[in-house]
mmCIF file of C-alpha atoms in Angstrom:
data_model
loop_
_atom_site.group_PDB
_atom_site.id
_atom_site.type_symbol
_atom_site.label_atom_id
_atom_site.label_comp_id
_atom_site.label_asym_id
_atom_site.label_seq_id
_atom_site.Cartn_x
_atom_site.Cartn_y
_atom_site.Cartn_z
ATOM 1 C CA UNK A 181 0.000 0.000 0.000
ATOM 2 C CA UNK A 182 1.305 3.441 -0.932
ATOM 3 C CA UNK A 183 2.296 5.788 1.888
ATOM 4 C CA UNK A 184 -0.348 8.473 2.238
ATOM 5 C CA UNK A 185 -1.978 10.802 4.778
ATOM 6 C CA UNK A 186 -5.710 11.308 4.317
ATOM 7 C CA UNK A 187 -7.380 14.217 6.101
ATOM 8 C CA UNK A 188 -10.814 13.021 7.168
ATOM 9 C CA UNK A 189 -13.785 15.377 7.476
ATOM 10 C CA UNK A 190 -13.751 16.861 11.005
ATOM 11 C CA UNK A 191 -11.789 13.814 12.052
ATOM 12 C CA UNK A 192 -8.273 12.385 12.268
ATOM 13 C CA UNK A 193 -5.437 11.958 9.816
ATOM 14 C CA UNK A 194 -5.629 8.456 8.377
ATOM 15 C CA UNK A 195 -2.080 7.277 7.710
ATOM 16 C CA UNK A 196 -1.576 4.287 5.398
ATOM 17 C CA UNK A 197 1.379 2.455 3.915
ATOM 18 C CA UNK A 198 3.308 1.611 7.085
ATOM 19 C CA UNK A 199 4.740 5.097 7.643
ATOM 20 C CA UNK A 200 7.307 5.053 10.503
ATOM 21 C CA UNK A 201 6.193 7.152 13.484
ATOM 22 C CA UNK A 202 8.492 8.727 16.082
ATOM 23 C CA UNK A 203 8.476 11.412 18.738
ATOM 24 C CA UNK A 204 11.228 14.030 18.420
ATOM 25 C CA UNK A 205 12.343 16.768 20.794
ATOM 26 C CA UNK A 206 13.455 20.220 19.622
ATOM 27 C CA UNK A 207 16.865 20.904 21.148
ATOM 28 C CA UNK A 208 18.893 24.092 20.952
ATOM 29 C CA UNK A 209 22.587 24.302 21.798
ATOM 30 C CA UNK A 210 26.068 25.558 21.029
ATOM 31 C CA UNK A 211 26.601 22.601 18.691
ATOM 32 C CA UNK A 212 23.521 23.486 16.651
ATOM 33 C CA UNK A 213 19.815 22.812 16.647
ATOM 34 C CA UNK A 214 18.643 19.225 16.440
ATOM 35 C CA UNK A 215 15.578 17.020 16.270
ATOM 36 C CA UNK A 216 16.339 14.333 18.857
ATOM 37 C CA UNK A 217 14.364 11.098 18.592
ATOM 38 C CA UNK A 218 12.918 10.218 21.998
ATOM 39 C CA UNK A 219 10.485 7.451 21.076
ATOM 40 C CA UNK A 220 9.687 4.983 18.312
ATOM 41 C CA UNK A 221 6.043 3.959 18.052
ATOM 42 C CA UNK A 222 5.065 0.395 17.075
ATOM 43 C CA UNK A 223 5.045 -0.262 13.361
ATOM 44 C CA UNK A 224 1.545 -0.327 11.880
ATOM 45 C CA UNK A 225 0.341 -0.479 8.297
ATOM 46 C CA UNK A 226 -2.551 1.903 9.054
ATOM 47 C CA UNK A 227 -3.221 4.254 11.949
ATOM 48 C CA UNK A 228 -5.273 7.370 12.725
ATOM 49 C CA UNK A 229 -3.586 10.394 14.312
ATOM 50 C CA UNK A 230 -5.583 12.824 16.452
ATOM 51 C CA UNK A 231 -6.303 16.136 14.709
ATOM 52 C CA UNK A 232 -8.608 17.806 17.248
ATOM 53 C CA UNK A 233 -6.047 17.927 20.065
ATOM 54 C CA UNK A 234 -8.229 16.245 22.702
ATOM 55 C CA UNK A 235 -7.739 12.497 22.361
ATOM 56 C CA UNK A 236 -7.060 10.620 25.585
ATOM 57 C CA UNK A 237 -5.012 8.121 23.588
ATOM 58 C CA UNK A 238 -2.448 10.464 22.033
ATOM 59 C CA UNK A 239 -1.119 10.472 19.427
ATOM 60 C CA UNK A 240 -3.927 8.277 18.133
ATOM 61 C CA UNK A 241 -7.550 9.253 17.571
ATOM 62 C CA UNK A 242 -10.064 7.957 20.125
ATOM 63 C CA UNK A 243 -13.190 9.523 18.634
ATOM 64 C CA UNK A 244 -13.213 12.591 20.899
ATOM 65 C CA UNK A 245 -13.592 14.876 17.864
ATOM 66 C CA UNK A 246 -17.164 13.609 17.426
ATOM 67 C CA UNK A 247 -18.053 14.403 21.059
ATOM 68 C CA UNK A 248 -16.581 17.915 21.024
ATOM 69 C CA UNK A 249 -17.961 18.938 17.633
ATOM 70 C CA UNK A 250 -14.487 19.568 16.239
ATOM 71 C CA UNK A 251 -14.494 21.807 13.158
ATOM 72 C CA UNK A 252 -11.641 20.560 11.002
ATOM 73 C CA UNK A 253 -12.553 22.512 7.875
ATOM 74 C CA UNK A 254 -9.491 22.920 5.675
ATOM 75 C CA UNK A 255 -8.601 26.540 4.979
ATOM 76 C CA UNK A 256 -5.077 26.283 3.545
ATOM 77 C CA UNK A 257 -4.291 27.736 0.138
ATOM 78 C CA UNK A 258 -4.177 25.235 -2.689
ATOM 79 C CA UNK A 259 -1.725 27.270 -4.720
ATOM 80 C CA UNK A 260 1.724 25.737 -5.071
ATOM 81 C CA UNK A 261 4.685 26.849 -2.992
ATOM 82 C CA UNK A 262 6.353 28.609 -5.930
ATOM 83 C CA UNK A 263 3.207 30.675 -6.486
ATOM 84 C CA UNK A 264 2.932 31.772 -2.857
ATOM 85 C CA UNK A 265 6.516 32.252 -1.718
ATOM 86 C CA UNK A 266 8.353 35.569 -1.714
ATOM 87 C CA UNK A 267 12.032 35.501 -2.624
ATOM 88 C CA UNK A 268 15.012 37.041 -0.883
ATOM 89 C CA UNK A 269 18.115 37.252 -3.064
ATOM 90 C CA UNK A 270 21.653 37.074 -1.797
ATOM 91 C CA UNK A 271 24.997 36.927 -3.596
ATOM 92 C CA UNK A 272 25.014 33.108 -3.867
ATOM 93 C CA UNK A 273 21.597 31.984 -2.624
ATOM 94 C CA UNK A 274 17.928 32.732 -3.099
ATOM 95 C CA UNK A 275 15.612 32.051 -0.163
ATOM 96 C CA UNK A 276 11.944 31.311 -0.917
ATOM 97 C CA UNK A 277 9.647 32.085 2.010
ATOM 98 C CA UNK A 278 5.990 31.013 2.325
ATOM 99 C CA UNK A 279 5.217 32.693 5.647
ATOM 100 C CA UNK A 280 1.715 31.248 6.339
ATOM 101 C CA UNK A 281 3.329 27.813 6.729
ATOM 102 C CA UNK A 282 5.472 28.910 9.692
ATOM 103 C CA UNK A 283 5.257 26.505 12.647
ATOM 104 C CA UNK A 284 7.707 28.539 14.789
ATOM 105 C CA UNK A 285 10.194 25.715 15.145
ATOM 106 C CA UNK A 286 12.863 28.450 15.370
ATOM 107 C CA UNK A 287 15.672 26.452 13.739
ATOM 108 C CA UNK A 288 15.852 29.245 11.139
ATOM 109 C CA UNK A 289 18.078 31.027 13.677
ATOM 110 C CA UNK A 290 21.713 29.940 13.520
ATOM 111 C CA UNK A 291 24.914 30.953 15.289
ATOM 112 C CA UNK A 292 25.547 34.030 13.123
ATOM 113 C CA UNK A 293 22.026 35.170 12.288
ATOM 114 C CA UNK A 294 18.710 34.082 10.857
ATOM 115 C CA UNK A 295 18.052 32.504 7.470
ATOM 116 C CA UNK A 296 17.134 35.822 5.835
ATOM 117 C CA UNK A 297 20.221 37.749 6.995
ATOM 118 C CA UNK A 298 22.500 34.810 6.272
ATOM 119 C CA UNK A 299 21.139 34.517 2.719
ATOM 120 C CA UNK A 300 21.962 38.180 2.083
ATOM 121 C CA UNK A 301 25.564 37.443 3.132
ATOM 122 C CA UNK A 302 25.885 34.140 1.284
ATOM 123 C CA UNK A 303 29.104 35.152 -0.496
ATOM 124 C CA UNK A 304 30.805 34.200 2.793
ATOM 125 C CA UNK A 305 31.142 30.354 2.687
ATOM 126 C CA UNK A 306 30.563 29.995 6.420
ATOM 127 C CA UNK A 307 27.419 32.130 6.374
ATOM 128 C CA UNK A 308 26.184 30.424 3.205
ATOM 129 C CA UNK A 309 26.466 27.051 4.939
ATOM 130 C CA UNK A 310 24.485 28.369 7.897
ATOM 131 C CA UNK A 311 21.830 29.839 5.590
ATOM 132 C CA UNK A 312 21.406 26.467 3.884
ATOM 133 C CA UNK A 313 21.197 24.664 7.223
ATOM 134 C CA UNK A 314 18.623 27.152 8.508
ATOM 135 C CA UNK A 315 16.434 26.602 5.448
ATOM 136 C CA UNK A 316 16.851 22.824 5.452
ATOM 137 C CA UNK A 317 15.936 22.566 9.141
ATOM 138 C CA UNK A 318 12.636 24.383 8.570
ATOM 139 C CA UNK A 319 10.270 21.500 9.336
ATOM 140 C CA UNK A 320 7.213 23.266 7.931
ATOM 141 C CA UNK A 321 8.771 23.809 4.531
ATOM 142 C CA UNK A 322 8.203 27.560 4.867
ATOM 143 C CA UNK A 323 11.799 28.129 3.770
ATOM 144 C CA UNK A 324 13.547 26.682 0.745
ATOM 145 C CA UNK A 325 17.037 27.686 -0.371
ATOM 146 C CA UNK A 326 18.152 27.707 -4.010
ATOM 147 C CA UNK A 327 21.577 28.047 -5.563
ATOM 148 C CA UNK A 328 21.416 31.414 -7.309
ATOM 149 C CA UNK A 329 23.476 30.461 -10.352
ATOM 150 C CA UNK A 330 21.873 27.078 -11.122
ATOM 151 C CA UNK A 331 18.437 27.719 -9.541
ATOM 152 C CA UNK A 332 18.667 24.231 -8.001
ATOM 153 C CA UNK A 333 16.637 23.729 -4.821
ATOM 154 C CA UNK A 334 18.658 22.597 -1.811
ATOM 155 C CA UNK A 335 16.828 19.960 0.215
ATOM 156 C CA UNK A 336 17.926 17.567 2.974
ATOM 157 C CA UNK A 337 17.636 13.853 2.253
ATOM 158 C CA UNK A 338 14.700 12.702 4.367
ATOM 159 C CA UNK A 339 13.240 9.204 4.433
ATOM 160 C CA UNK A 340 9.435 9.098 4.377
ATOM 161 C CA UNK A 341 8.353 9.224 8.014
ATOM 162 C CA UNK A 342 6.298 11.156 10.550
ATOM 163 C CA UNK A 343 7.573 12.763 13.753
ATOM 164 C CA UNK A 344 5.490 14.185 16.587
ATOM 165 C CA UNK A 345 7.420 17.223 17.769
ATOM 166 C CA UNK A 346 7.876 18.212 21.404
ATOM 167 C CA UNK A 347 9.011 21.729 22.319
ATOM 168 C CA UNK A 348 10.268 21.773 25.936
ATOM 169 C CA UNK A 349 11.672 25.284 25.521
ATOM 170 C CA UNK A 350 8.104 26.542 25.038
ATOM 171 C CA UNK A 351 6.589 23.919 27.373
ATOM 172 C CA UNK A 352 4.231 22.572 24.730
ATOM 173 C CA UNK A 353 3.765 19.864 22.136
ATOM 174 C CA UNK A 354 4.408 20.833 18.549
ATOM 175 C CA UNK A 355 2.996 19.774 15.179
ATOM 176 C CA UNK A 356 3.190 16.615 13.109
ATOM 177 C CA UNK A 357 6.405 16.762 11.062
ATOM 178 C CA UNK A 358 5.878 14.954 7.752
ATOM 179 C CA UNK A 359 9.112 14.064 5.983
ATOM 180 C CA UNK A 360 10.228 12.692 2.667
ATOM 181 C CA UNK A 361 7.435 13.585 0.268
ATOM 182 C CA UNK A 362 4.500 11.670 1.753
ATOM 183 C CA UNK A 363 1.338 12.700 -0.146
ATOM 184 C CA UNK A 364 -1.341 14.524 1.864
ATOM 185 C CA UNK A 365 -4.922 14.314 0.582
ATOM 186 C CA UNK A 366 -7.741 16.595 1.705
ATOM 187 C CA UNK A 367 -11.112 15.406 2.953
ATOM 188 C CA UNK A 368 -12.650 16.264 -0.444
ATOM 189 C CA UNK A 369 -10.012 14.306 -2.356
ATOM 190 C CA UNK A 370 -7.736 17.172 -3.360
ATOM 191 C CA UNK A 371 -4.040 16.206 -3.486
ATOM 192 C CA UNK A 372 -1.940 18.885 -1.808
ATOM 193 C CA UNK A 373 1.422 19.658 -3.362
ATOM 194 C CA UNK A 374 3.890 16.961 -2.318
ATOM 195 C CA UNK A 375 6.670 18.479 -0.205
ATOM 196 C CA UNK A 376 9.842 17.063 1.270
ATOM 197 C CA UNK A 377 9.008 18.844 4.555
ATOM 198 C CA UNK A 378 5.679 19.939 5.958
ATOM 199 C CA UNK A 379 3.941 20.228 9.328
ATOM 200 C CA UNK A 380 0.338 19.327 10.056
ATOM 201 C CA UNK A 381 -1.747 20.775 12.893
ATOM 202 C CA UNK A 382 -2.521 18.444 15.790
ATOM 203 C CA UNK A 383 -3.751 20.950 18.381
ATOM 204 C CA UNK A 384 -6.946 21.635 16.423
ATOM 205 C CA UNK A 385 -6.467 25.419 16.570
ATOM 206 C CA UNK A 386 -4.686 26.271 13.305
ATOM 207 C CA UNK A 387 -6.284 28.808 10.983
ATOM 208 C CA UNK A 388 -4.389 27.192 8.109
ATOM 209 C CA UNK A 389 -5.703 23.627 8.407
ATOM 210 C CA UNK A 390 -4.547 21.020 7.779
ATOM 211 C CA UNK A 391 -1.168 22.721 8.150
ATOM 212 C CA UNK A 392 0.310 24.073 11.357
ATOM 213 C CA UNK A 393 0.352 27.844 11.899
ATOM 214 C CA UNK A 394 2.010 27.726 15.355
ATOM 215 C CA UNK A 395 -1.310 28.044 17.219
ATOM 216 C CA UNK A 396 -0.126 25.271 19.557
ATOM 217 C CA UNK A 397 2.156 27.845 21.228
ATOM 218 C CA UNK A 398 -0.627 30.260 22.172
ATOM 219 C CA UNK A 399 -2.905 27.368 23.116
ATOM 220 C CA UNK A 400 -0.259 25.749 25.331
ATOM 221 C CA UNK A 401 -1.100 22.458 23.643
ATOM 222 C CA UNK A 402 0.167 19.298 25.307
ATOM 223 C CA UNK A 403 -0.343 15.728 24.160
ATOM 224 C CA UNK A 404 0.402 14.409 27.646
ATOM 225 C CA UNK A 405 -2.524 13.239 29.834
ATOM 226 C CA UNK A 406 -3.538 15.740 32.528
#
């Protein structure tokens, strides 16, 4: 069965094709920012991930969305990334930025500046490397770096998988990090643009459903039982 994520109407994400599922912690330090795997979930061919943010069996759906009247209406743009993104040009790099996708992971900030400033100074090899890393670590896919001369996109090599992000610095649980080009299909059958990196809302509060818009931070969302 092909790997796929199906958004169900006012319900969970139905994941098929045996997609590996982990929990990863956002860590910040002098040696760089990292996604640290803290848990591997049992392998399953099919599973349903909570989308409303209130399941008592996190990360899996337990039907709570039906009891709470969860409104999971999808509001995200269906234009492609290249149509939406603004571009920041530097000497050696171009940074494409689709701001509504921001999940506030904050890995766009590196030792010597943020992705935007670093791109504008990309004639310095050290700063260029940091600009590329900042863009490649953007889990939501908001940022994408291109080589200016060849126009080639620079992407990390990611195996198809899903990670549930935890953000201890902000004392909350983060979005669903979808890696490696797993197709996401809307409740009405529309196929969203396949991306190497994207984040899906799991707090139920995003105004850009099914994608994360960082609402989990304001909501103080936690997937841990009270």
